[in-house]
Amino acid sequence: MGEIEGTYRSLQTPAGTRLGAQYNTGISTLEPGQSLGSAMGAGGKGHNRGLQICVQGLDDAQEFYDLESKADGQSFYSEVLRRINLIESDYFGLEFQNLQMNWVWLEPTKLIVKQVRRPMNTLFRLSVKFFPPDPGQLQEEFTRYLFSLQIKRDLIEGRLNCTENTAALLASHLVQSEIGDYDDIADREFLKINKLLPYQERVQEKIMEIHRRHIGQTPAETDFQVLEIARKLEMYGVRFHPAADREGTKINLAVAHMGLQVFQGHTKINTFNWSKIRKLSFKRKQFLIKLHPEVHGLHQDTLEFLLGSRDQCKIFWKNCVEHHSFFRLLDQPQPKSKAIFFSRGSSFRYSGRTQKQLVEYVRDSGLRRTPYQRRNSKIRMSTRSLASDVPKQVSRGVTQYCNALLLKVTFPNTGLNSINVLPFFFYPVDSTTDSPQPSPLNTKGPLCLSPSFQMSTLSLPGQAPSPLQSPILNEVGTARLEEDEEGSRKRYPTDKAYFIAKEILTTERTYLKDLEVITVWFRSAVIKENAMPEGLMTLLFSNIDPIYEFHRGFLKEIDQRLALWEGRSNAHVKGDYQRIGDVMLRNMCALKEFTGYLQKHDEVLTELEKATKRVKKLETVYKEFELQKVCYLPLNTFLLKPIQRLMHYKLILERLCKHYAPPHRDYDDCKEALKEVLQSSLIRLENFQKLTELQRDLIGIENLSAPGREFIREGCLYKLTKKGLQQRMFFLFSDMLLYTSKGVTATNQFKVHGQLPLHGMIVSRYAYECGLVVLRPPYEVSLEQESEDDMNSSRCSLDKQSHHRANTTMHVCWHRNTSVSMSDHSLAVENQLSGYLLRKFKNSNGWQKLWVVFTNFCLFFYKTHQDDFPLASLPLLGYTVSTPGDSDSIHKEYVFKLQFKSHVYFFRAESEYTFERWMEVIKSAASSAGRMSLLVPKGPAEMNGGS
């Protein structure tokens, strides 16, 4: 981005008057008991009267600081940081109200008395200045605590505008953080004394109802949940600056991590990303945004906004300068050298570390904070009481204390059950960060998981190895659900159409999350590193952003309809809401507006692939992003989701039409909606996606996605060599056959050993009596016969790589000794599913509620549907699915059993329909007798026509 600067004329003003300040006569500016002479001498050379300044913390506690009269903003802020021991300090700042009662940030490089008229009578507030897009980037628990207090302050002041439901959810987490687990009397007393929302009385019962669900959450968890919810709101971190556009329409300007935002009321109407802005400047009350010519054309490259005064204009411009520097620059900007005689433009520059420098500083310096005591904590220990030797005081440090205790108790033992010594949440604490949540952009950081779960893909000593990415869904950190499931099930309608409609809702939630991988997470990654060419940025995000915005509204509409159908929302509203066809018809018609966008997906995939080969920085960002947990599938798979979703709508509507009889009131709408579903062929796009995915996973071949080449099948076979049978991974295309091996590589790739053209190839089956076997089915060779290198390779790759990279079908085929065809891939696309399931604990009657997503032959497990990345995964290739037998001692309905060798899992659905759907989609992904029989060589009798 080009230079950001301000331009203004130097005006003659009375001594001591701030530029642009209102001239006020007749009002004393003296401190109480201060004479005019002493006031005039306060800034004199011979006088060194100190300043006593009050600072209000984010917990509303006020403290006084004694400073020198000539102290600057930085020395003041440093003293505040020293007292509260805040390490990630650059996210914060001190603010005060100016004469116009606007909150203004204290500038570090200027004297305090030059910025504040009466500093000893002014209340300064510690506040969050820079809101990162992802709370996982905050590495200190104390920092996240302060951020949650900022969200609390914004809620109270009405700055964080959101729906009443969301506000109640946020308030419930804040109550959990303050007083612990739900108690009716304590909740009412707390909410009576403490105001969390402007309209708290109206939603108090809802707050308490939601709070009841948070039993067992630690303060650290509640802080993280508050930030996770808040960051998804449009008003997250937004501070309005009232302005008007050229037509005089009243608007609000704001600045955030991604750029400038324009609001009309509380509705965001435009966003100008930093990559689109060439220059920001101001002239008197005019605020000017100069865009790059390619964004709006040569004749519309400057946007003008009018603010209330020159001071307000300059304040907003300074905020923009600081946000741009903090989030976009790699290093701290150098101060501009002062001109000797005169200068044009402001010398203001951001003073502090950039976000990149701050993250690296905290991570690399090895700083460790001491456990801190939370002020005015009222937390009851009830469900969180640990053991008699745990200190009774409730502090933020108790989490780390319990982790240390768990480490001490657990690791000498080999069994998982030993973790149950303490019923507390466990997550790893390493030497570089306190964060229980990884940053989506930090590829060098340690592997950390959510504090509420510890999902491991590696087995503990003394335990049988789990098959590839099988989740060790242990009891630690999860809620055992011994709830009255029969009673809860009675709340739901029994009509099959309701559960079909609910499938639309649950899969739409997953679909929107998948779109966010591109529109939010990947965009943030490429913007942060300025890695993507502007033309490709426009093509990619102008293509998918409108689709994402449409489906946000669509999801809300479906959610509201299901709430009415269940009778749990707006019970007073009269009407026939036990149908979904009208909602589908309305939105399928609206989707036709995006025909042009959907037709560009082929171009987007092609251009992105070309750019990653041409631009080294983009290739690096692309690879690093694919290793993030949020990117749980190969990245270009997410680009196909809009086309795949059309197919899902078609299949679901067909199911509804088949269920309804023609006279049904919902039948005609569903039929019409089915006609309106856009038709689009996925075959060519799926083939291109698969070829580009393999290109990244194979070493030793170029231009795999050549025109006309089609992927047919991939699978694991044993090749007869001089050293005997060696495991190899084979890839069959329309024009050639590749075979590869998997060595110990840091990139988890397969190395190409042979490339055989199909043209002129003769394929035949050798007779067994000749004693020759060229391709032998792998399951006839035991796992113990794998070479030592291969065994080490699998362990090494699982240890070093992110979870999803070992979940691609080629890696699963390698470990499970099976194969997958392109037709199987197409079938898997049709059978995507998501929803809540109950998973049975091993050797226990307890059930654990998980949000489960099925896609790409794999089950992905989340704690709730709001989580951004899966906590564990279970590839299904090679598994069998069935209903429990008598020996399993499962006495519940709608339970299905997954088994691969000695690994067994039981899951329970909420209804007969959802049970049948899960069985259907899992059978489509697990190994079938028909597909496996293709690999089994016929015996001599069969080859000679014997039965």
Coordinates of C-alpha atoms in Angstrom, one line a residue, residues 222-516:
T222 CA -15.2 -18.6 29.2
D223 CA -12.8 -15.8 28.2
F224 CA -12.0 -17.7 25.0
Q225 CA -15.7 -18.4 24.3
V226 CA -16.5 -14.7 24.7
L227 CA -13.8 -13.7 22.2
E228 CA -14.9 -16.5 19.8
I229 CA -18.4 -15.2 19.7
A230 CA -17.5 -11.5 19.7
R231 CA -15.0 -11.8 16.8
K232 CA -17.8 -13.0 14.5
L233 CA -19.9 -9.9 15.0
E234 CA -19.8 -7.0 12.6
M235 CA -19.3 -4.6 15.5
Y236 CA -16.4 -6.5 17.0
G237 CA -13.7 -3.8 17.8
V238 CA -15.6 -1.1 15.9
R239 CA -15.5 2.5 17.0
F240 CA -17.7 4.8 15.1
H241 CA -16.5 8.2 13.7
P242 CA -19.6 10.1 12.5
A243 CA -19.3 11.5 9.0
A244 CA -21.2 12.2 5.8
D245 CA -20.6 11.2 2.2
R246 CA -20.6 13.5 -0.9
E247 CA -24.4 13.5 -1.0
G248 CA -24.7 14.5 2.7
T249 CA -25.9 11.1 3.8
K250 CA -25.0 10.4 7.5
I251 CA -22.7 7.5 7.9
N252 CA -20.1 6.1 10.3
L253 CA -16.5 5.4 9.5
A254 CA -14.5 2.8 11.3
V255 CA -11.1 1.2 11.0
A256 CA -10.2 -2.5 11.6
H257 CA -7.5 -5.0 11.0
M258 CA -8.5 -5.5 7.3
G259 CA -9.0 -1.9 6.4
L260 CA -11.6 0.9 6.5
Q261 CA -15.3 0.2 7.0
V262 CA -18.4 2.3 6.2
F263 CA -21.6 1.8 8.2
Q264 CA -25.1 3.2 7.8
G265 CA -26.6 3.0 11.2
H266 CA -25.2 -0.3 12.5
T267 CA -25.2 -2.0 9.0
K268 CA -21.9 -2.3 7.2
I269 CA -22.3 -1.1 3.7
N270 CA -18.7 -1.1 2.4
T271 CA -15.2 -2.2 3.2
F272 CA -12.0 -0.9 1.7
N273 CA -9.2 -3.4 2.3
W274 CA -5.7 -2.1 2.8
S275 CA -4.6 -3.7 -0.4
K276 CA -7.0 -1.5 -2.3
I277 CA -6.0 1.7 -0.7
R278 CA -3.2 3.8 -2.2
K279 CA -3.3 6.8 0.1
L280 CA -5.2 8.2 3.1
S281 CA -5.1 12.0 3.8
F282 CA -7.2 14.8 5.2
K283 CA -7.7 18.4 4.5
R284 CA -9.6 20.4 7.1
K285 CA -12.8 18.4 7.7
Q286 CA -12.4 16.3 4.5
F287 CA -11.2 12.7 4.8
L288 CA -9.8 11.4 1.5
I289 CA -9.4 7.7 0.5
K290 CA -7.3 7.2 -2.7
L291 CA -7.8 3.8 -4.2
H292 CA -5.6 2.0 -6.7
P293 CA -6.8 2.8 -10.2
E294 CA -7.7 -0.8 -11.0
V295 CA -10.2 -1.0 -8.1
H296 CA -12.6 1.8 -9.2
G297 CA -11.2 3.1 -12.5
L298 CA -9.1 6.2 -13.2
H299 CA -12.0 8.6 -12.8
Q300 CA -13.4 7.3 -9.5
D301 CA -10.2 6.6 -7.5
T302 CA -10.8 9.2 -4.7
L303 CA -13.5 9.0 -2.1
E304 CA -14.4 12.0 0.1
F305 CA -16.0 12.0 3.5
L306 CA -16.8 15.0 5.7
L307 CA -16.3 14.7 9.4
G308 CA -17.5 17.1 12.1
S309 CA -14.3 19.0 12.6
R310 CA -10.6 19.1 11.6
D311 CA -9.7 17.5 15.0
Q312 CA -12.1 14.6 14.5
C313 CA -10.7 14.2 11.0
K314 CA -7.2 14.0 12.2
I315 CA -8.1 11.7 15.1
F316 CA -9.6 9.2 12.7
W317 CA -6.6 9.5 10.3
K318 CA -4.2 8.8 13.1
N319 CA -6.2 5.7 14.0
C320 CA -6.0 4.5 10.4
V321 CA -2.2 5.1 10.3
E322 CA -1.8 3.0 13.5
H323 CA -4.0 0.2 12.4
H324 CA -2.3 -0.1 9.0
S325 CA 1.1 -0.1 10.6
F326 CA 0.2 -2.6 13.4
F327 CA -1.6 -5.2 11.2
R328 CA 0.1 -4.8 7.8
L329 CA 3.8 -3.9 8.4
L330 CA 6.4 -6.4 9.2
D331 CA 8.6 -4.0 11.2
Q332 CA 8.0 -0.9 13.3
P333 CA 7.9 2.2 11.0
Q334 CA 10.8 4.6 11.4
P335 CA 10.0 8.2 12.5
K336 CA 9.9 10.7 9.7
S337 CA 12.9 13.1 9.8
K338 CA 11.9 16.7 10.6
A339 CA 12.3 19.4 7.9
I340 CA 14.7 22.2 8.9
F341 CA 12.6 25.1 7.5
F342 CA 9.1 23.9 6.8
S343 CA 7.2 20.7 6.1
R344 CA 4.0 19.6 4.4
G345 CA 2.2 16.7 6.0
S346 CA 2.1 15.4 9.5
S347 CA 5.1 13.7 11.1
F348 CA 2.8 11.4 13.0
R349 CA 3.9 7.7 12.8
Y350 CA 2.8 4.6 14.7
S351 CA 5.0 4.1 17.8
G352 CA 5.2 0.5 18.9
R353 CA 5.7 -3.1 17.7
T354 CA 3.7 -4.5 14.8
Q355 CA 1.5 -7.5 15.4
K356 CA 4.1 -9.7 13.7
Q357 CA 6.9 -8.4 15.9
L358 CA 4.7 -8.8 19.0
V359 CA 3.8 -12.4 18.3
E360 CA 7.4 -13.3 17.6
Y361 CA 8.6 -11.5 20.7
V362 CA 6.3 -13.3 23.0
R363 CA 6.9 -16.6 21.4
D364 CA 10.7 -16.4 21.1
S365 CA 11.6 -14.6 24.3
G366 CA 10.4 -17.4 26.5
L367 CA 8.7 -15.0 28.9
R368 CA 6.7 -16.7 31.6
R369 CA 4.3 -14.7 33.7
T370 CA 3.5 -15.5 37.3
P371 CA -0.1 -16.7 38.0
Y372 CA -2.3 -13.7 38.7
Q373 CA -5.1 -13.2 41.2
R374 CA -8.4 -12.2 39.6
R375 CA -9.9 -9.2 41.3
N376 CA -13.3 -9.5 43.1
S377 CA -13.6 -13.2 42.0
K378 CA -16.8 -14.8 43.2
I379 CA -16.2 -18.2 41.6
R380 CA -17.6 -21.2 43.4
M381 CA -15.5 -24.3 43.3
S382 CA -18.5 -26.8 43.2
T383 CA -17.8 -28.8 40.1
R384 CA -14.3 -27.4 39.7
S385 CA -13.1 -28.5 43.1
L386 CA -10.0 -30.6 42.4
A387 CA -8.3 -32.3 45.3
S388 CA -7.5 -31.5 48.9
D389 CA -4.0 -30.4 48.1
V390 CA -5.1 -27.8 45.5
P391 CA -4.9 -24.3 46.9
K392 CA -8.3 -22.9 48.0
Q393 CA -7.9 -19.5 46.5
V394 CA -9.4 -19.1 43.1
S395 CA -7.1 -17.5 40.6
R396 CA -6.2 -17.6 37.0
G397 CA -3.1 -19.5 38.0
V398 CA -5.1 -22.5 39.1
T399 CA -5.3 -23.7 35.5
Q400 CA -1.6 -23.9 35.2
Y401 CA -1.4 -25.4 38.7
C402 CA -3.8 -28.2 37.7
N403 CA -1.9 -28.8 34.4
A404 CA 1.3 -29.3 36.3
L405 CA -0.4 -31.6 38.7
L406 CA -2.0 -33.6 35.9
L407 CA 1.4 -33.9 34.2
K408 CA 2.9 -35.1 37.4
V409 CA 0.2 -37.7 38.1
T410 CA -0.5 -38.9 34.6
F411 CA 2.7 -39.3 32.5
P412 CA 4.4 -41.9 34.7
N413 CA 1.5 -44.1 34.1
T414 CA 0.6 -45.5 30.7
G415 CA -3.1 -45.9 30.8
L416 CA -5.5 -43.2 29.7
N417 CA -7.7 -43.7 32.7
S418 CA -5.1 -42.3 35.0
I419 CA -5.9 -38.9 33.7
N420 CA -9.2 -39.2 35.5
V421 CA -7.4 -38.7 38.8
L422 CA -8.5 -35.0 38.6
P423 CA -11.8 -34.1 37.0
F424 CA -10.3 -31.0 35.3
F425 CA -9.6 -29.8 31.8
F426 CA -6.2 -30.7 30.6
Y427 CA -4.2 -29.1 27.8
P428 CA -0.5 -29.1 27.1
V429 CA 1.6 -26.2 28.4
D430 CA 4.9 -25.8 26.6
S431 CA 7.9 -23.5 27.0
T432 CA 7.0 -20.9 24.4
T433 CA 3.4 -20.0 24.9
D434 CA 0.5 -20.1 27.3
S435 CA -2.1 -20.2 24.5
P436 CA -4.5 -23.0 24.5
Q437 CA -5.5 -22.0 21.0
P438 CA -3.1 -21.8 18.0
S439 CA -3.1 -18.8 15.7
P440 CA -4.4 -19.6 12.2
L441 CA -1.4 -17.8 10.7
N442 CA 1.3 -19.1 13.0
T443 CA 2.9 -22.1 11.4
K444 CA 6.0 -22.1 13.6
G445 CA 4.2 -22.2 16.9
P446 CA 3.7 -25.4 19.0
L447 CA 0.8 -27.7 18.5
C448 CA -1.8 -26.6 21.1
L449 CA -5.4 -27.5 21.4
S450 CA -8.5 -25.9 22.9
P451 CA -8.3 -26.0 26.7
S452 CA -11.7 -27.8 26.8
F453 CA -10.4 -30.8 24.8
Q454 CA -7.3 -32.8 24.4
M455 CA -7.5 -34.8 21.2
S456 CA -4.4 -36.7 20.3
T457 CA -3.6 -38.5 17.1
L458 CA -0.7 -40.4 18.7
S459 CA -1.0 -43.2 21.2
L460 CA 0.3 -43.1 24.7
P461 CA 3.0 -45.6 25.8
G462 CA 1.7 -49.0 26.4
Q463 CA -1.5 -48.4 24.4
A464 CA -2.3 -50.0 21.1
P465 CA -1.7 -47.6 18.2
S466 CA -4.9 -46.0 16.8
P467 CA -5.4 -46.5 13.1
L468 CA -4.0 -43.3 11.5
Q469 CA -6.1 -40.3 12.6
S470 CA -8.6 -42.1 14.9
P471 CA -9.6 -39.7 17.6
I472 CA -8.8 -40.6 21.2
L473 CA -12.0 -39.1 22.4
N474 CA -11.1 -39.3 26.1
E475 CA -13.3 -38.4 29.0
V476 CA -10.9 -35.6 30.1
G477 CA -12.1 -32.1 29.3
T478 CA -15.5 -33.4 28.0
A479 CA -18.9 -33.3 29.5
R480 CA -20.4 -36.7 30.3
L481 CA -24.0 -36.4 29.1
E482 CA -26.1 -38.5 31.4
E483 CA -29.0 -36.4 30.5
D484 CA -32.6 -37.5 30.1
E485 CA -32.3 -38.0 26.4
E486 CA -35.8 -39.3 26.0
G487 CA -37.2 -36.2 27.7
S488 CA -35.2 -33.9 25.5
R489 CA -36.2 -35.8 22.4
K490 CA -39.9 -35.1 23.2
R491 CA -39.3 -31.5 22.5
Y492 CA -38.8 -32.1 18.8
P493 CA -41.6 -32.7 16.3
T494 CA -41.9 -36.3 15.1
D495 CA -42.6 -35.6 11.5
K496 CA -39.8 -36.9 9.2
A497 CA -40.0 -33.6 7.2
Y498 CA -38.8 -31.8 10.3
F499 CA -35.6 -33.9 10.4
I500 CA -35.1 -33.4 6.7
A501 CA -35.4 -29.7 7.2
K502 CA -33.0 -29.9 10.2
E503 CA -30.5 -31.6 7.9
I504 CA -30.6 -28.5 5.7
L505 CA -29.9 -26.4 8.8
T506 CA -27.0 -28.5 10.1
T507 CA -25.3 -28.9 6.7
E508 CA -25.8 -25.2 6.0
R509 CA -23.9 -24.4 9.2
T510 CA -21.0 -26.5 8.1
Y511 CA -21.2 -25.0 4.6
L512 CA -21.0 -21.5 5.9
K513 CA -18.0 -22.4 8.1
D514 CA -16.3 -23.9 5.0
L515 CA -16.8 -20.7 3.1
E516 CA -15.2 -18.8 6.0

